[in-house]
Amino acid sequence: MKAIISDIHGNLEAFQAVLKDMQYQGATEIVCLGDLVGYGPNPKECIDLAVDFDVALRGNHEHALLTEQEGANFNVKAKGSITWTRQQLNPLGEDREGNLRRWEFLDSLETTHRDGNILYVHGTPREPITEYLYPRDIYRPEKLNEILEMIDWLCFCGHTHSPGIWTEDMIYLTPQEVNYRYHLVNKKTIVNVGSVGQPRDGDPRAKYVLFDGSRVVFRPVEYRVQTTARKIRSIPQLDPYLAERLLQGR
Ligand SMILES: [Fe+2]
C-alpha cells in the first residue's frame, strides 16, 4: 500500500504525525508530491526525512529555491519564507556538508513520475510545478479536459493544499462527500492528496492519502499544531500570519 503526501512546508510536527500514522496503517511505499519546504520552521529536518522516499517530486517552493524565480505566484509572505529557508540551507555556513547533501537532493527531484497508468505531479500534468487545479474547474471543461487528456487513468496531485477528487464526468467530490474513501472505477480520475503541513481546507489536521491500487483513503491526522505555530512566531523572518493560518487550516 502506498502513502501519498504533499506540501509538507517545513512543518516537522505534522510530518512526523503523518509518518507515524501511515506506518500504523501499513503503508510500504511513500510518494511525495513536493513542497517539502517554504512557510514552515523546520525545512532541513523535513528534507532529511524525505531522502529515502520511493518517489519525491519537485514543488514550486523547491523550484523557487533552486532557480531564484519566485515569480508572480509568490506573495510577500511566501517570498520572505523562501529567503529565510535559503539562509537555513546556506552551503557555505556551519552545516556545510549537510546542506550540500540537501541541495543535491533538492536538485535531483523529478517534476513528474509515471508508474504504468498512474501519473504523479505537484500541480497539474500540463504545468507540473506551477498550475493549480481548483474545485471550480469543473465549470471550465476546456481546462479540465486538456488536463484529463494527458492522463491514462489516474493522477495524484497537490499544490492547492485542499484534498478532493475530479472525474471525467466533470464532477468534483470532497473527502467528506465520499466519507473519506473512494473506490476508483474505469474512468479518468484526479486526486488531490491535500497538504501535510499547511492545510487550507478549513480543517487544521494534517492530510494525506493511502492507495492500494483500487481504493483511495483520505487520512486527516491530528498533530501538535500549537508547537509549530510557536516556532513560527519565534522566527522574525517568518510572518506571524503563517502561524495563525495553521491553527485555522486556511
Ligand atoms: Fe504548497
PDB file of C-alpha atoms and ligand atoms in Angstrom:
ATOM      1  CA  MET A   1       0.000   0.000   0.000  1.00  0.00           C
ATOM      2  CA  LYS A   2       1.263   3.454  -0.960  1.00  0.00           C
ATOM      3  CA  ALA A   3       1.104   6.580   1.168  1.00  0.00           C
ATOM      4  CA  ILE A   4       0.957   9.726  -0.986  1.00  0.00           C
ATOM      5  CA  ILE A   5       1.851  13.020   0.653  1.00  0.00           C
ATOM      6  CA  SER A   6       2.355  16.619  -0.482  1.00  0.00           C
ATOM      7  CA  ASP A   7       3.005  20.174   0.733  1.00  0.00           C
ATOM      8  CA  ILE A   8       4.830  19.429   3.990  1.00  0.00           C
ATOM      9  CA  HIS A   9       6.164  23.006   4.078  1.00  0.00           C
ATOM     10  CA  GLY A  10       8.740  22.648   6.829  1.00  0.00           C
ATOM     11  CA  ASN A  11       6.151  21.523   9.393  1.00  0.00           C
ATOM     12  CA  LEU A  12       8.031  18.800  11.292  1.00  0.00           C
ATOM     13  CA  GLU A  13       5.287  18.066  13.849  1.00  0.00           C
ATOM     14  CA  ALA A  14       2.688  17.430  11.106  1.00  0.00           C
ATOM     15  CA  PHE A  15       5.201  15.411   9.057  1.00  0.00           C
ATOM     16  CA  GLN A  16       6.153  13.137  11.962  1.00  0.00           C
ATOM     17  CA  ALA A  17       2.485  12.576  12.874  1.00  0.00           C
ATOM     18  CA  VAL A  18       1.670  11.586   9.263  1.00  0.00           C
ATOM     19  CA  LEU A  19       4.705   9.257   9.006  1.00  0.00           C
ATOM     20  CA  LYS A  20       3.608   7.553  12.222  1.00  0.00           C
ATOM     21  CA  ASP A  21       0.003   7.217  11.016  1.00  0.00           C
ATOM     22  CA  MET A  22       0.996   5.693   7.663  1.00  0.00           C
ATOM     23  CA  GLN A  23       3.274   3.203   9.378  1.00  0.00           C
ATOM     24  CA  TYR A  24       0.434   2.182  11.711  1.00  0.00           C
ATOM     25  CA  GLN A  25      -1.889   1.841   8.681  1.00  0.00           C
ATOM     26  CA  GLY A  26       0.586  -0.499   6.961  1.00  0.00           C
ATOM     27  CA  ALA A  27       1.953   1.690   4.142  1.00  0.00           C
ATOM     28  CA  THR A  28       5.005   0.112   2.465  1.00  0.00           C
ATOM     29  CA  GLU A  29       5.860   2.835  -0.070  1.00  0.00           C
ATOM     30  CA  ILE A  30       5.941   6.652   0.206  1.00  0.00           C
ATOM     31  CA  VAL A  31       5.399   9.072  -2.676  1.00  0.00           C
ATOM     32  CA  CYS A  32       5.998  12.778  -2.008  1.00  0.00           C
ATOM     33  CA  LEU A  33       4.472  15.272  -4.464  1.00  0.00           C
ATOM     34  CA  GLY A  34       6.674  18.229  -3.488  1.00  0.00           C
ATOM     35  CA  ASP A  35       6.850  21.412  -1.395  1.00  0.00           C
ATOM     36  CA  LEU A  36       8.840  19.892   1.470  1.00  0.00           C
ATOM     37  CA  VAL A  37       9.966  23.417   2.383  1.00  0.00           C
ATOM     38  CA  GLY A  38       8.688  27.006   2.499  1.00  0.00           C
ATOM     39  CA  TYR A  39       6.423  28.695   5.124  1.00  0.00           C
ATOM     40  CA  GLY A  40       7.443  26.378   7.993  1.00  0.00           C
ATOM     41  CA  PRO A  41      10.191  26.449  10.648  1.00  0.00           C
ATOM     42  CA  ASN A  42      11.943  23.067  10.011  1.00  0.00           C
ATOM     43  CA  PRO A  43      12.979  22.880   6.331  1.00  0.00           C
ATOM     44  CA  LYS A  44      16.223  20.931   6.956  1.00  0.00           C
ATOM     45  CA  GLU A  45      14.592  18.288   9.140  1.00  0.00           C
ATOM     46  CA  CYS A  46      11.771  17.801   6.611  1.00  0.00           C
ATOM     47  CA  ILE A  47      14.233  17.369   3.723  1.00  0.00           C
ATOM     48  CA  ASP A  48      16.217  14.843   5.782  1.00  0.00           C
ATOM     49  CA  LEU A  49      13.086  12.768   6.424  1.00  0.00           C
ATOM     50  CA  ALA A  50      12.305  12.578   2.683  1.00  0.00           C
ATOM     51  CA  VAL A  51      15.665  11.464   1.254  1.00  0.00           C
ATOM     52  CA  ASP A  52      14.796   7.758   1.354  1.00  0.00           C
ATOM     53  CA  PHE A  53      11.271   8.025  -0.063  1.00  0.00           C
ATOM     54  CA  ASP A  54      10.442   5.814  -3.040  1.00  0.00           C
ATOM     55  CA  VAL A  55       9.411   8.832  -5.140  1.00  0.00           C
ATOM     56  CA  ALA A  56       9.952  12.551  -4.432  1.00  0.00           C
ATOM     57  CA  LEU A  57       8.860  15.333  -6.786  1.00  0.00           C
ATOM     58  CA  ARG A  58       9.780  18.994  -7.122  1.00  0.00           C
ATOM     59  CA  GLY A  59       7.185  21.514  -5.940  1.00  0.00           C
ATOM     60  CA  ASN A  60       7.075  25.235  -6.722  1.00  0.00           C
ATOM     61  CA  HIS A  61       8.889  26.034  -3.440  1.00  0.00           C
ATOM     62  CA  GLU A  62      11.833  23.722  -4.260  1.00  0.00           C
ATOM     63  CA  HIS A  63      11.817  25.205  -7.771  1.00  0.00           C
ATOM     64  CA  ALA A  64      11.968  28.743  -6.345  1.00  0.00           C
ATOM     65  CA  LEU A  65      14.900  27.757  -4.093  1.00  0.00           C
ATOM     66  CA  LEU A  66      16.815  26.211  -6.986  1.00  0.00           C
ATOM     67  CA  THR A  67      16.112  28.866  -9.619  1.00  0.00           C
ATOM     68  CA  GLU A  68      15.644  32.026  -7.520  1.00  0.00           C
ATOM     69  CA  GLN A  69      12.490  32.593  -9.568  1.00  0.00           C
ATOM     70  CA  GLU A  70       9.781  33.244  -7.016  1.00  0.00           C
ATOM     71  CA  GLY A  71       7.568  34.555  -9.817  1.00  0.00           C
ATOM     72  CA  ALA A  72       4.112  36.079  -9.800  1.00  0.00           C
ATOM     73  CA  ASN A  73       2.657  33.168  -7.828  1.00  0.00           C
ATOM     74  CA  PHE A  74       4.600  34.087  -4.693  1.00  0.00           C
ATOM     75  CA  ASN A  75       3.185  36.681  -2.302  1.00  0.00           C
ATOM     76  CA  VAL A  76       5.310  38.666   0.174  1.00  0.00           C
ATOM     77  CA  LYS A  77       4.931  36.040   2.939  1.00  0.00           C
ATOM     78  CA  ALA A  78       5.989  33.204   0.625  1.00  0.00           C
ATOM     79  CA  LYS A  79       8.961  35.206  -0.700  1.00  0.00           C
ATOM     80  CA  GLY A  80      10.065  36.024   2.874  1.00  0.00           C
ATOM     81  CA  SER A  81       9.913  32.379   3.892  1.00  0.00           C
ATOM     82  CA  ILE A  82      11.905  31.308   0.806  1.00  0.00           C
ATOM     83  CA  THR A  83      14.629  33.864   1.638  1.00  0.00           C
ATOM     84  CA  TRP A  84      14.781  32.558   5.233  1.00  0.00           C
ATOM     85  CA  THR A  85      14.774  28.916   4.048  1.00  0.00           C
ATOM     86  CA  ARG A  86      17.655  29.686   1.678  1.00  0.00           C
ATOM     87  CA  GLN A  87      19.635  31.065   4.649  1.00  0.00           C
ATOM     88  CA  GLN A  88      18.993  27.852   6.616  1.00  0.00           C
ATOM     89  CA  LEU A  89      20.375  25.856   3.695  1.00  0.00           C
ATOM     90  CA  ASN A  90      23.491  28.032   3.304  1.00  0.00           C
ATOM     91  CA  PRO A  91      26.110  25.784   1.664  1.00  0.00           C
ATOM     92  CA  LEU A  92      28.945  27.965   2.995  1.00  0.00           C
ATOM     93  CA  GLY A  93      27.750  28.061   6.619  1.00  0.00           C
ATOM     94  CA  GLU A  94      28.250  25.881   9.702  1.00  0.00           C
ATOM     95  CA  ASP A  95      26.380  22.854   8.398  1.00  0.00           C
ATOM     96  CA  ARG A  96      28.185  22.863   5.043  1.00  0.00           C
ATOM     97  CA  GLU A  97      28.274  19.099   4.497  1.00  0.00           C
ATOM     98  CA  GLY A  98      24.644  18.570   5.492  1.00  0.00           C
ATOM     99  CA  ASN A  99      23.436  21.460   3.376  1.00  0.00           C
ATOM    100  CA  LEU A 100      25.410  20.385   0.301  1.00  0.00           C
ATOM    101  CA  ARG A 101      23.741  16.964   0.650  1.00  0.00           C
ATOM    102  CA  ARG A 102      20.312  18.664   0.945  1.00  0.00           C
ATOM    103  CA  TRP A 103      20.890  20.799  -2.177  1.00  0.00           C
ATOM    104  CA  GLU A 104      21.975  17.702  -4.088  1.00  0.00           C
ATOM    105  CA  PHE A 105      18.712  16.001  -3.070  1.00  0.00           C
ATOM    106  CA  LEU A 106      16.579  19.050  -3.997  1.00  0.00           C
ATOM    107  CA  ASP A 107      18.302  19.301  -7.364  1.00  0.00           C
ATOM    108  CA  SER A 108      17.596  15.615  -8.057  1.00  0.00           C
ATOM    109  CA  LEU A 109      13.804  15.892  -7.654  1.00  0.00           C
ATOM    110  CA  GLU A 110      11.786  14.936 -10.746  1.00  0.00           C
ATOM    111  CA  THR A 111       8.890  17.130 -11.961  1.00  0.00           C
ATOM    112  CA  THR A 112       6.598  14.193 -12.799  1.00  0.00           C
ATOM    113  CA  HIS A 113       6.596  10.482 -12.115  1.00  0.00           C
ATOM    114  CA  ARG A 114       4.755   7.846 -14.128  1.00  0.00           C
ATOM    115  CA  ASP A 115       4.007   4.350 -12.843  1.00  0.00           C
ATOM    116  CA  GLY A 116       2.056   2.435 -15.519  1.00  0.00           C
ATOM    117  CA  ASN A 117      -1.248   4.268 -15.987  1.00  0.00           C
ATOM    118  CA  ILE A 118      -0.753   6.405 -12.887  1.00  0.00           C
ATOM    119  CA  LEU A 119       0.782   9.880 -13.041  1.00  0.00           C
ATOM    120  CA  TYR A 120       2.147  11.848 -10.077  1.00  0.00           C
ATOM    121  CA  VAL A 121       2.661  15.639 -10.200  1.00  0.00           C
ATOM    122  CA  HIS A 122       2.793  18.603  -7.820  1.00  0.00           C
ATOM    123  CA  GLY A 123       0.490  20.942  -9.795  1.00  0.00           C
ATOM    124  CA  THR A 124      -1.145  19.565 -12.952  1.00  0.00           C
ATOM    125  CA  PRO A 125       0.075  17.316 -15.800  1.00  0.00           C
ATOM    126  CA  ARG A 126       0.305  20.284 -18.194  1.00  0.00           C
ATOM    127  CA  GLU A 127       2.178  22.568 -15.768  1.00  0.00           C
ATOM    128  CA  PRO A 128       3.614  20.098 -13.219  1.00  0.00           C
ATOM    129  CA  ILE A 129       5.233  22.688 -10.957  1.00  0.00           C
ATOM    130  CA  THR A 130       3.006  25.765 -11.053  1.00  0.00           C
ATOM    131  CA  GLU A 131      -0.588  25.192 -12.222  1.00  0.00           C
ATOM    132  CA  TYR A 132      -3.448  24.881  -9.726  1.00  0.00           C
ATOM    133  CA  LEU A 133      -6.434  22.600 -10.284  1.00  0.00           C
ATOM    134  CA  TYR A 134      -9.415  24.072  -8.429  1.00  0.00           C
ATOM    135  CA  PRO A 135     -12.791  22.543  -7.486  1.00  0.00           C
ATOM    136  CA  ARG A 136     -14.448  25.218  -9.674  1.00  0.00           C
ATOM    137  CA  ASP A 137     -12.538  23.943 -12.736  1.00  0.00           C
ATOM    138  CA  ILE A 138     -15.461  21.551 -13.366  1.00  0.00           C
ATOM    139  CA  TYR A 139     -17.078  24.703 -14.833  1.00  0.00           C
ATOM    140  CA  ARG A 140     -14.097  25.066 -17.205  1.00  0.00           C
ATOM    141  CA  PRO A 141     -14.341  21.819 -19.204  1.00  0.00           C
ATOM    142  CA  GLU A 142     -11.745  23.059 -21.705  1.00  0.00           C
ATOM    143  CA  LYS A 143      -9.137  23.231 -18.910  1.00  0.00           C
ATOM    144  CA  LEU A 144     -10.164  20.001 -17.182  1.00  0.00           C
ATOM    145  CA  ASN A 145     -10.427  18.081 -20.480  1.00  0.00           C
ATOM    146  CA  GLU A 146      -6.976  19.217 -21.618  1.00  0.00           C
ATOM    147  CA  ILE A 147      -5.548  18.003 -18.323  1.00  0.00           C
ATOM    148  CA  LEU A 148      -7.510  14.718 -18.441  1.00  0.00           C
ATOM    149  CA  GLU A 149      -6.196  14.064 -21.963  1.00  0.00           C
ATOM    150  CA  MET A 150      -2.689  13.879 -20.511  1.00  0.00           C
ATOM    151  CA  ILE A 151      -3.703  11.136 -18.060  1.00  0.00           C
ATOM    152  CA  ASP A 152      -4.079   7.437 -18.867  1.00  0.00           C
ATOM    153  CA  TRP A 153      -6.256   6.609 -15.870  1.00  0.00           C
ATOM    154  CA  LEU A 154      -5.287   8.195 -12.586  1.00  0.00           C
ATOM    155  CA  CYS A 155      -3.357  11.267 -11.474  1.00  0.00           C
ATOM    156  CA  PHE A 156      -2.313  12.278  -7.957  1.00  0.00           C
ATOM    157  CA  CYS A 157      -1.525  15.954  -7.319  1.00  0.00           C
ATOM    158  CA  GLY A 158      -1.133  18.526  -4.530  1.00  0.00           C
ATOM    159  CA  HIS A 159      -0.303  22.269  -4.638  1.00  0.00           C
ATOM    160  CA  THR A 160      -3.730  23.744  -3.660  1.00  0.00           C
ATOM    161  CA  HIS A 161      -3.482  22.292  -0.112  1.00  0.00           C
ATOM    162  CA  SER A 162      -7.120  21.076  -0.370  1.00  0.00           C
ATOM    163  CA  PRO A 163      -7.896  17.370  -0.853  1.00  0.00           C
ATOM    164  CA  GLY A 164     -10.509  16.312  -3.417  1.00  0.00           C
ATOM    165  CA  ILE A 165     -11.456  14.217  -6.467  1.00  0.00           C
ATOM    166  CA  TRP A 166     -12.213  15.225 -10.094  1.00  0.00           C
ATOM    167  CA  THR A 167     -13.684  12.731 -12.557  1.00  0.00           C
ATOM    168  CA  GLU A 168     -14.025  12.714 -16.340  1.00  0.00           C
ATOM    169  CA  ASP A 169     -17.780  13.315 -15.818  1.00  0.00           C
ATOM    170  CA  MET A 170     -16.862  16.867 -14.679  1.00  0.00           C
ATOM    171  CA  ILE A 171     -17.732  16.015 -11.100  1.00  0.00           C
ATOM    172  CA  TYR A 172     -15.787  17.280  -8.082  1.00  0.00           C
ATOM    173  CA  LEU A 173     -16.057  15.494  -4.727  1.00  0.00           C
ATOM    174  CA  THR A 174     -14.658  16.420  -1.312  1.00  0.00           C
ATOM    175  CA  PRO A 175     -13.303  13.712   1.034  1.00  0.00           C
ATOM    176  CA  GLN A 176     -16.325  14.325   3.287  1.00  0.00           C
ATOM    177  CA  GLU A 177     -18.716  13.670   0.370  1.00  0.00           C
ATOM    178  CA  VAL A 178     -17.202  10.219  -0.167  1.00  0.00           C
ATOM    179  CA  ASN A 179     -16.850   9.506   3.559  1.00  0.00           C
ATOM    180  CA  TYR A 180     -13.016   9.641   3.190  1.00  0.00           C
ATOM    181  CA  ARG A 181     -12.943   6.501   0.971  1.00  0.00           C
ATOM    182  CA  TYR A 182     -13.170   6.440  -2.819  1.00  0.00           C
ATOM    183  CA  HIS A 183     -13.342   3.280  -4.921  1.00  0.00           C
ATOM    184  CA  LEU A 184     -11.775   4.000  -8.292  1.00  0.00           C
ATOM    185  CA  VAL A 185     -13.671   2.939 -11.401  1.00  0.00           C
ATOM    186  CA  ASN A 186     -12.746   2.625 -15.057  1.00  0.00           C
ATOM    187  CA  LYS A 187     -12.849   6.416 -15.561  1.00  0.00           C
ATOM    188  CA  LYS A 188     -10.132   9.010 -15.621  1.00  0.00           C
ATOM    189  CA  THR A 189      -9.727  10.479 -12.145  1.00  0.00           C
ATOM    190  CA  ILE A 190      -7.566  13.135 -10.498  1.00  0.00           C
ATOM    191  CA  VAL A 191      -6.974  13.020  -6.751  1.00  0.00           C
ATOM    192  CA  ASN A 192      -5.558  15.924  -4.750  1.00  0.00           C
ATOM    193  CA  VAL A 193      -3.980  14.436  -1.625  1.00  0.00           C
ATOM    194  CA  GLY A 194      -4.204  17.656   0.436  1.00  0.00           C
ATOM    195  CA  SER A 195      -1.395  19.156   2.495  1.00  0.00           C
ATOM    196  CA  VAL A 196       0.567  17.644   5.379  1.00  0.00           C
ATOM    197  CA  GLY A 197       1.967  20.879   6.743  1.00  0.00           C
ATOM    198  CA  GLN A 198      -0.303  23.763   5.726  1.00  0.00           C
ATOM    199  CA  PRO A 199      -3.887  22.567   5.148  1.00  0.00           C
ATOM    200  CA  ARG A 200      -6.216  25.134   3.567  1.00  0.00           C
ATOM    201  CA  ASP A 201      -9.462  23.138   3.610  1.00  0.00           C
ATOM    202  CA  GLY A 202     -10.756  24.646   6.850  1.00  0.00           C
ATOM    203  CA  ASP A 203      -9.578  21.642   8.905  1.00  0.00           C
ATOM    204  CA  PRO A 204      -6.236  22.177  10.712  1.00  0.00           C
ATOM    205  CA  ARG A 205      -5.401  18.453  10.755  1.00  0.00           C
ATOM    206  CA  ALA A 206      -2.568  17.189   8.504  1.00  0.00           C
ATOM    207  CA  LYS A 207      -3.825  15.405   5.358  1.00  0.00           C
ATOM    208  CA  TYR A 208      -2.511  12.615   3.130  1.00  0.00           C
ATOM    209  CA  VAL A 209      -3.903   9.596   1.275  1.00  0.00           C
ATOM    210  CA  LEU A 210      -3.410   5.844   1.223  1.00  0.00           C
ATOM    211  CA  PHE A 211      -3.742   3.990  -2.098  1.00  0.00           C
ATOM    212  CA  ASP A 212      -3.943   0.204  -2.534  1.00  0.00           C
ATOM    213  CA  GLY A 213      -4.386   0.099  -6.324  1.00  0.00           C
ATOM    214  CA  SER A 214      -8.169   0.377  -6.356  1.00  0.00           C
ATOM    215  CA  ARG A 215      -9.181   2.499  -3.379  1.00  0.00           C
ATOM    216  CA  VAL A 216      -8.093   5.930  -2.122  1.00  0.00           C
ATOM    217  CA  VAL A 217      -8.431   6.626   1.600  1.00  0.00           C
ATOM    218  CA  PHE A 218      -8.139  10.231   2.827  1.00  0.00           C
ATOM    219  CA  ARG A 219      -6.430  10.433   6.219  1.00  0.00           C
ATOM    220  CA  PRO A 220      -6.791  13.561   8.407  1.00  0.00           C
ATOM    221  CA  VAL A 221      -4.205  13.382  11.227  1.00  0.00           C
ATOM    222  CA  GLU A 222      -4.071  15.408  14.455  1.00  0.00           C
ATOM    223  CA  TYR A 223      -0.696  16.899  15.359  1.00  0.00           C
ATOM    224  CA  ARG A 224       0.801  19.387  17.823  1.00  0.00           C
ATOM    225  CA  VAL A 225      -0.115  22.460  15.775  1.00  0.00           C
ATOM    226  CA  GLN A 226       0.489  24.842  18.707  1.00  0.00           C
ATOM    227  CA  THR A 227       4.149  23.741  18.825  1.00  0.00           C
ATOM    228  CA  THR A 228       4.636  24.537  15.118  1.00  0.00           C
ATOM    229  CA  ALA A 229       2.800  27.868  15.462  1.00  0.00           C
ATOM    230  CA  ARG A 230       5.037  28.808  18.426  1.00  0.00           C
ATOM    231  CA  LYS A 231       8.174  28.007  16.417  1.00  0.00           C
ATOM    232  CA  ILE A 232       6.979  30.181  13.500  1.00  0.00           C
ATOM    233  CA  ARG A 233       6.224  33.129  15.831  1.00  0.00           C
ATOM    234  CA  SER A 234       9.742  32.860  17.307  1.00  0.00           C
ATOM    235  CA  ILE A 235      11.384  33.394  13.884  1.00  0.00           C
ATOM    236  CA  PRO A 236      11.230  37.108  12.976  1.00  0.00           C
ATOM    237  CA  GLN A 237      11.722  36.461   9.249  1.00  0.00           C
ATOM    238  CA  LEU A 238       8.562  34.314   9.116  1.00  0.00           C
ATOM    239  CA  ASP A 239       5.266  36.249   9.018  1.00  0.00           C
ATOM    240  CA  PRO A 240       3.156  35.518  12.158  1.00  0.00           C
ATOM    241  CA  TYR A 241       0.143  35.018   9.867  1.00  0.00           C
ATOM    242  CA  LEU A 242       1.787  31.731   8.808  1.00  0.00           C
ATOM    243  CA  ALA A 243       1.209  30.523  12.404  1.00  0.00           C
ATOM    244  CA  GLU A 244      -2.394  31.799  12.537  1.00  0.00           C
ATOM    245  CA  ARG A 245      -3.395  30.083   9.297  1.00  0.00           C
ATOM    246  CA  LEU A 246      -2.115  26.722  10.604  1.00  0.00           C
ATOM    247  CA  LEU A 247      -4.453  26.976  13.608  1.00  0.00           C
ATOM    248  CA  GLN A 248      -7.400  27.664  11.296  1.00  0.00           C
ATOM    249  CA  GLY A 249      -6.435  25.328   8.438  1.00  0.00           C
ATOM    250  CA  ARG A 250      -6.732  28.241   5.968  1.00  0.00           C
TER     251      ARG A 250
HETATM  252 FE    FE B   1       2.497  24.144  -1.436  1.00  0.00          FE
END
